[in-house]
PDB file of C-alpha atoms in Angstrom:
ATOM      1  CA  MET A  25     402.759 151.778 -18.200  1.00 46.00           C
ATOM      2  CA  ASN A  26     399.268 150.569 -17.498  1.00 55.00           C
ATOM      3  CA  THR A  27     397.853 152.712 -20.290  1.00 59.00           C
ATOM      4  CA  PRO A  28     399.483 154.214 -23.391  1.00 62.00           C
ATOM      5  CA  ALA A  29     400.816 157.750 -23.001  1.00 71.00           C
ATOM      6  CA  LEU A  30     398.529 160.430 -24.335  1.00 80.00           C
ATOM      7  CA  PRO A  31     400.123 162.639 -27.019  1.00 87.00           C
ATOM      8  CA  GLY A  32     401.252 165.943 -25.549  1.00 93.00           C
ATOM      9  CA  THR A  33     401.604 164.624 -21.981  1.00 96.00           C
ATOM     10  CA  LEU A  34     404.142 165.926 -19.489  1.00 97.00           C
ATOM     11  CA  TYR A  35     405.095 163.269 -16.937  1.00 97.00           C
ATOM     12  CA  ILE A  36     406.476 164.325 -13.538  1.00 97.00           C
ATOM     13  CA  VAL A  37     408.806 161.409 -12.773  1.00 96.00           C
ATOM     14  CA  SER A  38     410.283 160.725  -9.343  1.00 96.00           C
ATOM     15  CA  THR A  39     413.798 159.287  -9.378  1.00 95.00           C
ATOM     16  CA  PRO A  40     415.905 157.594  -6.650  1.00 95.00           C
ATOM     17  CA  ILE A  41     417.430 159.743  -3.917  1.00 94.00           C
ATOM     18  CA  GLY A  42     420.402 157.391  -3.706  1.00 90.00           C
ATOM     19  CA  ASN A  43     419.715 153.724  -4.248  1.00 91.00           C
ATOM     20  CA  LEU A  44     419.079 153.191  -7.965  1.00 90.00           C
ATOM     21  CA  GLY A  45     416.962 150.162  -7.125  1.00 90.00           C
ATOM     22  CA  ASP A  46     414.231 152.464  -5.839  1.00 93.00           C
ATOM     23  CA  ILE A  47     413.072 153.582  -9.284  1.00 93.00           C
ATOM     24  CA  SER A  48     409.744 152.091 -10.335  1.00 94.00           C
ATOM     25  CA  THR A  49     409.147 150.015 -13.467  1.00 94.00           C
ATOM     26  CA  ARG A  50     406.546 152.571 -14.541  1.00 94.00           C
ATOM     27  CA  ALA A  51     409.077 155.410 -14.235  1.00 95.00           C
ATOM     28  CA  LEU A  52     411.584 153.470 -16.306  1.00 95.00           C
ATOM     29  CA  GLU A  53     409.017 152.806 -19.019  1.00 94.00           C
ATOM     30  CA  VAL A  54     408.061 156.489 -19.208  1.00 95.00           C
ATOM     31  CA  LEU A  55     411.706 157.546 -19.437  1.00 95.00           C
ATOM     32  CA  ARG A  56     412.351 154.904 -22.096  1.00 94.00           C
ATOM     33  CA  THR A  57     409.364 155.725 -24.318  1.00 93.00           C
ATOM     34  CA  CYS A  58     409.010 159.502 -24.041  1.00 95.00           C
ATOM     35  CA  GLY A  59     410.604 161.796 -26.575  1.00 93.00           C
ATOM     36  CA  LEU A  60     412.396 164.134 -24.175  1.00 95.00           C
ATOM     37  CA  VAL A  61     413.665 164.054 -20.588  1.00 96.00           C
ATOM     38  CA  LEU A  62     414.052 167.416 -18.845  1.00 96.00           C
ATOM     39  CA  ALA A  63     416.560 167.473 -15.996  1.00 94.00           C
ATOM     40  CA  GLU A  64     418.227 170.074 -13.798  1.00 91.00           C
ATOM     41  CA  ASP A  65     421.595 168.307 -13.983  1.00 91.00           C
ATOM     42  CA  THR A  66     421.783 166.315 -17.211  1.00 91.00           C
ATOM     43  CA  ARG A  67     425.067 164.715 -16.156  1.00 92.00           C
ATOM     44  CA  GLN A  68     423.502 163.163 -13.075  1.00 90.00           C
ATOM     45  CA  THR A  69     420.373 162.077 -14.931  1.00 94.00           C
ATOM     46  CA  ARG A  70     422.494 160.551 -17.675  1.00 93.00           C
ATOM     47  CA  VAL A  71     424.038 158.244 -15.061  1.00 91.00           C
ATOM     48  CA  LEU A  72     420.560 156.988 -14.155  1.00 93.00           C
ATOM     49  CA  LEU A  73     419.492 156.568 -17.772  1.00 94.00           C
ATOM     50  CA  SER A  74     422.720 154.791 -18.699  1.00 92.00           C
ATOM     51  CA  HIS A  75     422.323 152.445 -15.729  1.00 91.00           C
ATOM     52  CA  ALA A  76     418.893 151.472 -17.100  1.00 92.00           C
ATOM     53  CA  GLY A  77     420.051 151.319 -20.730  1.00 94.00           C
ATOM     54  CA  ILE A  78     417.848 154.280 -21.727  1.00 95.00           C
ATOM     55  CA  LYS A  79     418.928 156.527 -24.604  1.00 93.00           C
ATOM     56  CA  THR A  80     416.140 159.129 -24.588  1.00 94.00           C
ATOM     57  CA  ALA A  81     417.217 162.682 -25.476  1.00 93.00           C
ATOM     58  CA  LEU A  82     418.106 164.891 -22.503  1.00 94.00           C
ATOM     59  CA  ALA A  83     417.623 168.642 -22.118  1.00 94.00           C
ATOM     60  CA  SER A  84     418.464 170.969 -19.251  1.00 93.00           C
ATOM     61  CA  LEU A  85     415.731 172.727 -17.269  1.00 94.00           C
ATOM     62  CA  ARG A  86     417.160 174.858 -14.460  1.00 91.00           C
ATOM     63  CA  GLU A  87     416.005 177.811 -12.411  1.00 89.00           C
ATOM     64  CA  HIS A  88     417.905 180.193 -14.688  1.00 91.00           C
ATOM     65  CA  ASN A  89     416.667 178.841 -18.021  1.00 93.00           C
ATOM     66  CA  GLU A  90     413.153 177.620 -17.167  1.00 92.00           C
ATOM     67  CA  ALA A  91     411.476 180.735 -18.573  1.00 92.00           C
ATOM     68  CA  ARG A  92     413.334 180.315 -21.870  1.00 93.00           C
ATOM     69  CA  VAL A  93     412.923 176.554 -22.162  1.00 94.00           C
ATOM     70  CA  THR A  94     409.226 176.361 -21.228  1.00 96.00           C
ATOM     71  CA  PRO A  95     407.772 177.758 -24.511  1.00 96.00           C
ATOM     72  CA  ARG A  96     409.878 175.279 -26.507  1.00 95.00           C
ATOM     73  CA  VAL A  97     408.607 172.374 -24.439  1.00 96.00           C
ATOM     74  CA  ILE A  98     405.010 173.551 -24.830  1.00 96.00           C
ATOM     75  CA  GLU A  99     405.498 173.697 -28.598  1.00 95.00           C
ATOM     76  CA  ARG A 100     406.788 170.144 -28.676  1.00 96.00           C
ATOM     77  CA  LEU A 101     403.937 168.896 -26.488  1.00 96.00           C
ATOM     78  CA  GLN A 102     401.400 170.633 -28.698  1.00 95.00           C
ATOM     79  CA  GLY A 103     402.961 168.778 -31.613  1.00 95.00           C
ATOM     80  CA  GLY A 104     402.085 165.497 -29.915  1.00 94.00           C
ATOM     81  CA  GLU A 105     405.402 164.683 -28.275  1.00 95.00           C
ATOM     82  CA  VAL A 106     405.609 163.185 -24.773  1.00 96.00           C
ATOM     83  CA  ALA A 107     408.075 164.622 -22.227  1.00 96.00           C
ATOM     84  CA  ALA A 108     409.237 163.735 -18.732  1.00 96.00           C
ATOM     85  CA  LEU A 109     410.450 166.106 -16.035  1.00 97.00           C
ATOM     86  CA  VAL A 110     412.839 164.615 -13.482  1.00 96.00           C
ATOM     87  CA  SER A 111     414.702 165.912 -10.458  1.00 92.00           C
ATOM     88  CA  ASP A 112     418.382 165.273  -9.767  1.00 88.00           C
ATOM     89  CA  ALA A 113     417.069 163.025  -7.000  1.00 90.00           C
ATOM     90  CA  GLY A 114     413.588 162.459  -5.609  1.00 93.00           C
ATOM     91  CA  THR A 115     410.331 164.086  -6.614  1.00 94.00           C
ATOM     92  CA  PRO A 116     410.453 167.056  -9.032  1.00 94.00           C
ATOM     93  CA  LEU A 117     409.380 170.548  -7.899  1.00 94.00           C
ATOM     94  CA  ILE A 118     410.186 169.823  -4.219  1.00 90.00           C
ATOM     95  CA  SER A 119     412.843 172.530  -3.791  1.00 85.00           C
ATOM     96  CA  ASP A 120     413.663 172.041  -7.482  1.00 87.00           C
ATOM     97  CA  PRO A 121     412.732 173.918 -10.671  1.00 89.00           C
ATOM     98  CA  GLY A 122     409.661 173.010 -12.694  1.00 92.00           C
ATOM     99  CA  ASP A 123     406.770 175.057 -11.256  1.00 93.00           C
ATOM    100  CA  ARG A 124     406.716 177.449 -14.208  1.00 95.00           C
ATOM    101  CA  LEU A 125     406.740 174.606 -16.723  1.00 96.00           C
ATOM    102  CA  VAL A 126     403.948 172.650 -15.045  1.00 96.00           C
ATOM    103  CA  ARG A 127     401.772 175.758 -14.768  1.00 96.00           C
ATOM    104  CA  ALA A 128     402.335 176.576 -18.434  1.00 96.00           C
ATOM    105  CA  VAL A 129     401.445 173.031 -19.529  1.00 97.00           C
ATOM    106  CA  ILE A 130     398.233 173.162 -17.499  1.00 97.00           C
ATOM    107  CA  ASP A 131     397.362 176.599 -18.900  1.00 96.00           C
ATOM    108  CA  ALA A 132     397.885 175.217 -22.401  1.00 95.00           C
ATOM    109  CA  GLY A 133     395.245 172.578 -21.708  1.00 95.00           C
ATOM    110  CA  LEU A 134     397.709 169.698 -21.891  1.00 95.00           C
ATOM    111  CA  PRO A 135     397.826 166.734 -19.476  1.00 95.00           C
ATOM    112  CA  VAL A 136     400.274 166.522 -16.570  1.00 97.00           C
ATOM    113  CA  VAL A 137     400.687 163.055 -15.060  1.00 96.00           C
ATOM    114  CA  PRO A 138     402.613 162.162 -11.863  1.00 96.00           C
ATOM    115  CA  ILE A 139     404.826 159.085 -11.613  1.00 96.00           C
ATOM    116  CA  PRO A 140     405.283 158.809  -7.821  1.00 95.00           C
ATOM    117  CA  GLY A 141     408.439 157.565  -6.190  1.00 94.00           C
ATOM    118  CA  ALA A 142     411.228 158.489  -3.821  1.00 94.00           C
ATOM    119  CA  SER A 143     411.132 161.639  -1.688  1.00 95.00           C
ATOM    120  CA  ALA A 144     413.783 162.619   0.848  1.00 95.00           C
ATOM    121  CA  VAL A 145     411.181 164.620   2.776  1.00 96.00           C
ATOM    122  CA  LEU A 146     408.873 161.649   3.286  1.00 96.00           C
ATOM    123  CA  ALA A 147     411.707 159.170   3.803  1.00 97.00           C
ATOM    124  CA  ALA A 148     413.088 161.252   6.686  1.00 97.00           C
ATOM    125  CA  LEU A 149     409.642 161.923   8.125  1.00 97.00           C
ATOM    126  CA  VAL A 150     408.551 158.286   8.330  1.00 97.00           C
ATOM    127  CA  VAL A 151     411.733 157.111  10.077  1.00 97.00           C
ATOM    128  CA  SER A 152     411.927 160.084  12.451  1.00 97.00           C
ATOM    129  CA  GLY A 153     409.608 158.678  15.088  1.00 96.00           C
ATOM    130  CA  LEU A 154     407.860 162.067  15.250  1.00 96.00           C
ATOM    131  CA  PRO A 155     404.164 162.531  14.386  1.00 94.00           C
ATOM    132  CA  ALA A 156     403.826 162.411  10.598  1.00 93.00           C
ATOM    133  CA  VAL A 157     400.429 164.122  10.330  1.00 92.00           C
ATOM    134  CA  PRO A 158     400.237 167.017  10.120  1.00 93.00           C
ATOM    135  CA  PHE A 159     403.653 168.223   9.034  1.00 95.00           C
ATOM    136  CA  THR A 160     405.003 171.263   7.214  1.00 96.00           C
ATOM    137  CA  PHE A 161     407.894 171.215   4.749  1.00 96.00           C
ATOM    138  CA  PHE A 162     409.924 174.430   4.559  1.00 94.00           C
ATOM    139  CA  GLY A 163     412.445 173.548   1.849  1.00 93.00           C
ATOM    140  CA  PHE A 164     416.022 174.689   2.379  1.00 95.00           C
ATOM    141  CA  VAL A 165     416.774 176.726   5.499  1.00 94.00           C
ATOM    142  CA  PRO A 166     417.583 180.272   4.305  1.00 93.00           C
ATOM    143  CA  ARG A 167     421.279 181.071   4.574  1.00 89.00           C
ATOM    144  CA  LYS A 168     420.988 184.413   6.327  1.00 83.00           C
ATOM    145  CA  GLY A 169     419.093 187.647   6.773  1.00 85.00           C
ATOM    146  CA  ARG A 170     415.414 188.300   7.289  1.00 89.00           C
ATOM    147  CA  GLU A 171     414.195 185.051   5.689  1.00 91.00           C
ATOM    148  CA  ARG A 172     416.280 183.000   8.117  1.00 91.00           C
ATOM    149  CA  SER A 173     414.909 184.968  11.099  1.00 89.00           C
ATOM    150  CA  GLU A 174     411.348 184.616   9.815  1.00 92.00           C
ATOM    151  CA  LEU A 175     411.730 180.845   9.596  1.00 93.00           C
ATOM    152  CA  VAL A 176     412.874 180.704  13.229  1.00 92.00           C
ATOM    153  CA  GLU A 177     409.852 182.789  14.259  1.00 89.00           C
ATOM    154  CA  HIS A 178     407.558 180.498  12.288  1.00 90.00           C
ATOM    155  CA  LEU A 179     409.031 177.339  13.777  1.00 92.00           C
ATOM    156  CA  ALA A 180     408.654 178.770  17.268  1.00 88.00           C
ATOM    157  CA  GLY A 181     404.874 178.743  16.982  1.00 84.00           C
ATOM    158  CA  ILE A 182     404.341 175.470  15.113  1.00 88.00           C
ATOM    159  CA  GLU A 183     402.903 172.725  17.301  1.00 89.00           C
ATOM    160  CA  HIS A 184     403.308 170.009  14.655  1.00 93.00           C
ATOM    161  CA  THR A 185     406.294 168.405  12.928  1.00 96.00           C
ATOM    162  CA  ALA A 186     408.438 170.495  10.573  1.00 97.00           C
ATOM    163  CA  VAL A 187     410.851 169.244   7.907  1.00 97.00           C
ATOM    164  CA  CYS A 188     413.722 171.215   6.337  1.00 96.00           C
ATOM    165  CA  TYR A 189     416.638 170.653   4.011  1.00 97.00           C
ATOM    166  CA  GLU A 190     420.008 171.971   5.157  1.00 96.00           C
ATOM    167  CA  SER A 191     423.511 171.867   3.760  1.00 94.00           C
ATOM    168  CA  PRO A 192     426.012 169.814   5.791  1.00 95.00           C
ATOM    169  CA  GLU A 193     428.260 172.876   6.107  1.00 95.00           C
ATOM    170  CA  ARG A 194     425.557 174.958   7.821  1.00 95.00           C
ATOM    171  CA  LEU A 195     423.800 172.255   9.852  1.00 96.00           C
ATOM    172  CA  ALA A 196     425.644 172.882  13.146  1.00 96.00           C
ATOM    173  CA  ASP A 197     425.085 176.656  12.907  1.00 94.00           C
ATOM    174  CA  THR A 198     421.386 176.159  12.191  1.00 95.00           C
ATOM    175  CA  LEU A 199     420.879 173.778  15.104  1.00 96.00           C
ATOM    176  CA  THR A 200     422.806 176.129  17.423  1.00 95.00           C
ATOM    177  CA  ALA A 201     420.618 179.042  16.303  1.00 94.00           C
ATOM    178  CA  TRP A 202     417.530 176.966  17.104  1.00 94.00           C
ATOM    179  CA  VAL A 203     418.882 176.261  20.578  1.00 94.00           C
ATOM    180  CA  GLU A 204     419.411 179.998  21.088  1.00 93.00           C
ATOM    181  CA  ALA A 205     415.833 180.593  19.892  1.00 90.00           C
ATOM    182  CA  GLY A 206     414.484 178.335  22.641  1.00 91.00           C
ATOM    183  CA  PHE A 207     414.085 175.082  20.691  1.00 92.00           C
ATOM    184  CA  GLY A 208     416.812 173.263  22.634  1.00 91.00           C
ATOM    185  CA  GLU A 209     414.564 170.682  24.305  1.00 93.00           C
ATOM    186  CA  ARG A 210     412.387 169.943  21.302  1.00 95.00           C
ATOM    187  CA  PRO A 211     412.869 166.493  19.727  1.00 96.00           C
ATOM    188  CA  ALA A 212     414.587 166.431  16.363  1.00 97.00           C
ATOM    189  CA  VAL A 213     416.137 164.100  13.819  1.00 98.00           C
ATOM    190  CA  VAL A 214     419.017 164.602  11.404  1.00 98.00           C
ATOM    191  CA  ALA A 215     418.795 162.159   8.494  1.00 97.00           C
ATOM    192  CA  ARG A 216     421.616 162.090   5.984  1.00 96.00           C
ATOM    193  CA  GLU A 217     422.510 160.120   2.882  1.00 96.00           C
ATOM    194  CA  LEU A 218     419.107 158.408   2.896  1.00 96.00           C
ATOM    195  CA  THR A 219     419.023 155.112   0.936  1.00 95.00           C
ATOM    196  CA  LYS A 220     422.781 155.374   0.313  1.00 94.00           C
ATOM    197  CA  ARG A 221     425.657 153.321   1.696  1.00 92.00           C
ATOM    198  CA  PHE A 222     426.381 155.629   4.627  1.00 93.00           C
ATOM    199  CA  GLU A 223     422.766 156.377   5.555  1.00 95.00           C
ATOM    200  CA  GLU A 224     422.434 157.714   9.094  1.00 96.00           C
ATOM    201  CA  VAL A 225     419.418 158.743  11.158  1.00 97.00           C
ATOM    202  CA  ARG A 226     420.390 160.470  14.407  1.00 97.00           C
ATOM    203  CA  ARG A 227     417.699 161.317  16.956  1.00 97.00           C
ATOM    204  CA  GLY A 228     417.793 163.504  20.053  1.00 96.00           C
ATOM    205  CA  THR A 229     416.900 166.960  21.282  1.00 96.00           C
ATOM    206  CA  VAL A 230     417.927 169.963  19.217  1.00 96.00           C
ATOM    207  CA  ARG A 231     420.505 170.753  21.894  1.00 96.00           C
ATOM    208  CA  GLU A 232     421.995 167.264  21.752  1.00 97.00           C
ATOM    209  CA  LEU A 233     422.157 167.251  17.956  1.00 97.00           C
ATOM    210  CA  ALA A 234     423.701 170.743  17.884  1.00 96.00           C
ATOM    211  CA  ALA A 235     426.413 169.628  20.305  1.00 96.00           C
ATOM    212  CA  TYR A 236     427.114 166.453  18.326  1.00 97.00           C
ATOM    213  CA  HIS A 237     427.288 168.065  14.901  1.00 96.00           C
ATOM    214  CA  SER A 238     429.410 170.977  16.114  1.00 94.00           C
ATOM    215  CA  THR A 239     432.238 168.453  16.509  1.00 95.00           C
ATOM    216  CA  ASN A 240     431.066 165.902  13.929  1.00 93.00           C
ATOM    217  CA  PRO A 241     430.258 167.761  10.697  1.00 91.00           C
ATOM    218  CA  PRO A 242     427.993 165.616   8.512  1.00 92.00           C
ATOM    219  CA  ARG A 243     428.630 164.694   4.912  1.00 92.00           C
ATOM    220  CA  GLY A 244     426.148 164.298   2.103  1.00 92.00           C
ATOM    221  CA  GLU A 245     422.502 165.292   1.757  1.00 92.00           C
ATOM    222  CA  VAL A 246     420.807 166.319   5.031  1.00 96.00           C
ATOM    223  CA  VAL A 247     417.165 166.437   6.070  1.00 97.00           C
ATOM    224  CA  VAL A 248     416.183 167.851   9.480  1.00 98.00           C
ATOM    225  CA  VAL A 249     412.915 166.870  11.150  1.00 98.00           C
ATOM    226  CA  LEU A 250     411.856 169.083  14.080  1.00 97.00           C
ATOM    227  CA  GLY A 251     409.220 168.177  16.634  1.00 96.00           C
ATOM    228  CA  GLY A 252     406.433 170.653  17.262  1.00 93.00           C
ATOM    229  CA  ALA A 253     406.433 173.278  19.981  1.00 88.00           C
ATOM    230  CA  PRO A 254     404.697 172.316  23.248  1.00 84.00           C
ATOM    231  CA  ALA A 255     400.965 172.878  23.025  1.00 73.00           C
ATOM    232  CA  LYS A 256     399.812 176.138  24.542  1.00 69.00           C
ATOM    233  CA  ALA A 257     397.631 175.881  27.618  1.00 64.00           C
ATOM    234  CA  LEU A 258     393.967 176.355  26.794  1.00 68.00           C
ATOM    235  CA  ASP A 259     392.336 179.441  28.247  1.00 75.00           C
ATOM    236  CA  GLU A 260     388.818 178.209  28.955  1.00 83.00           C
ATOM    237  CA  GLU A 261     387.559 181.689  29.786  1.00 84.00           C
ATOM    238  CA  ALA A 262     388.737 182.979  26.420  1.00 85.00           C
ATOM    239  CA  LEU A 263     387.125 180.027  24.652  1.00 87.00           C
ATOM    240  CA  GLU A 264     383.863 180.656  26.486  1.00 89.00           C
ATOM    241  CA  SER A 265     383.994 184.309  25.467  1.00 90.00           C
ATOM    242  CA  LEU A 266     384.466 183.306  21.829  1.00 89.00           C
ATOM    243  CA  ALA A 267     381.572 180.864  22.048  1.00 90.00           C
ATOM    244  CA  ARG A 268     379.317 183.535  23.535  1.00 91.00           C
ATOM    245  CA  THR A 269     380.258 186.018  20.805  1.00 91.00           C
ATOM    246  CA  TRP A 270     379.539 183.522  18.031  1.00 91.00           C
ATOM    247  CA  ARG A 271     376.230 182.487  19.580  1.00 89.00           C
ATOM    248  CA  ASP A 272     375.218 186.163  19.831  1.00 89.00           C
ATOM    249  CA  GLU A 273     376.023 186.480  16.133  1.00 90.00           C
ATOM    250  CA  GLY A 274     373.528 183.717  15.423  1.00 89.00           C
ATOM    251  CA  LEU A 275     375.861 180.819  14.709  1.00 90.00           C
ATOM    252  CA  PRO A 276     374.357 177.417  15.499  1.00 92.00           C
ATOM    253  CA  ALA A 277     375.883 175.484  18.385  1.00 91.00           C
ATOM    254  CA  ARG A 278     377.279 172.861  16.014  1.00 92.00           C
ATOM    255  CA  GLU A 279     379.294 175.494  14.108  1.00 92.00           C
ATOM    256  CA  VAL A 280     380.468 177.108  17.353  1.00 91.00           C
ATOM    257  CA  ALA A 281     381.730 173.738  18.592  1.00 90.00           C
ATOM    258  CA  ARG A 282     383.470 173.059  15.282  1.00 89.00           C
ATOM    259  CA  ARG A 283     385.294 176.398  15.362  1.00 87.00           C
ATOM    260  CA  LEU A 284     386.389 175.972  18.965  1.00 86.00           C
ATOM    261  CA  SER A 285     387.760 172.522  18.191  1.00 83.00           C
ATOM    262  CA  GLU A 286     389.332 172.994  14.753  1.00 77.00           C
ATOM    263  CA  GLU A 287     390.496 176.605  14.973  1.00 77.00           C
ATOM    264  CA  HIS A 288     391.398 176.895  18.650  1.00 78.00           C
ATOM    265  CA  GLY A 289     392.355 173.370  19.663  1.00 74.00           C
ATOM    266  CA  ALA A 290     389.632 172.805  22.252  1.00 80.00           C
ATOM    267  CA  PRO A 291     388.884 169.147  23.040  1.00 81.00           C
ATOM    268  CA  ARG A 292     385.598 168.096  21.445  1.00 83.00           C
ATOM    269  CA  ASN A 293     383.793 167.503  24.731  1.00 85.00           C
ATOM    270  CA  LEU A 294     384.799 170.968  25.999  1.00 86.00           C
ATOM    271  CA  ALA A 295     383.876 172.592  22.674  1.00 87.00           C
ATOM    272  CA  TYR A 296     380.440 170.919  22.799  1.00 88.00           C
ATOM    273  CA  LYS A 297     379.870 172.024  26.394  1.00 89.00           C
ATOM    274  CA  LEU A 298     380.811 175.658  25.689  1.00 89.00           C
ATOM    275  CA  ALA A 299     378.756 175.763  22.483  1.00 89.00           C
ATOM    276  CA  HIS A 300     375.622 174.635  24.330  1.00 89.00           C
ATOM    277  CA  ARG A 301     376.163 176.536  27.577  1.00 80.00           C
TER     278      ARG A 301
END
């Protein structure tokens, strides 16, 4: 590390999503010198530690035991120990447990330090060929019920890139449901086994990918990147009405133009014209 670890620090350490060569030297040093490594799957993390010749003590922190484990970790940190939280693969807390622990450490007035590294979300996003900024990450696609329907409704109105995790067993059904919801012609990418031997990035429309994966079920970890919905046509009359209302309320033209542009998608030249009309 560039600086010695502060006593009582919790490090949030990103680990490889496949290729073990992707772990940073800083991450390895933290894992080697801390007193405790917290992992969702200790068996998988032990493989990583053994590969690097690290013998630091391991403890399990999962969704079902996080509430019970957190006070013990806080006690150890308050005693001056240093701990590291890792994910099975990638960056902790991204669709993984750890939120409760991090919040508790912060509330206890103890330092939390990130050790950046691999992320399946960002890896898929940057190779997708779709606009990377802005984007929204939705975690795992809900399996069924109201939450699944609500996600489809949300995706229908998003005009920027969306990223989701999906299981290989449900991928074809999810893509087919998106076609039925009217997303068939939107661009999309299915990235699987990123950084691993059988890495694959398949691009096409949602319809094309649904057809392909209905007969070619994927294997391994899957990330889906979905292009945004087509931009809605601007209603200049409605924008002018908004501008008039805001001016009548006493807002300065500069603020009116900003709102029209940032909140309603009006081009800057049009927003300026309407604000000063």
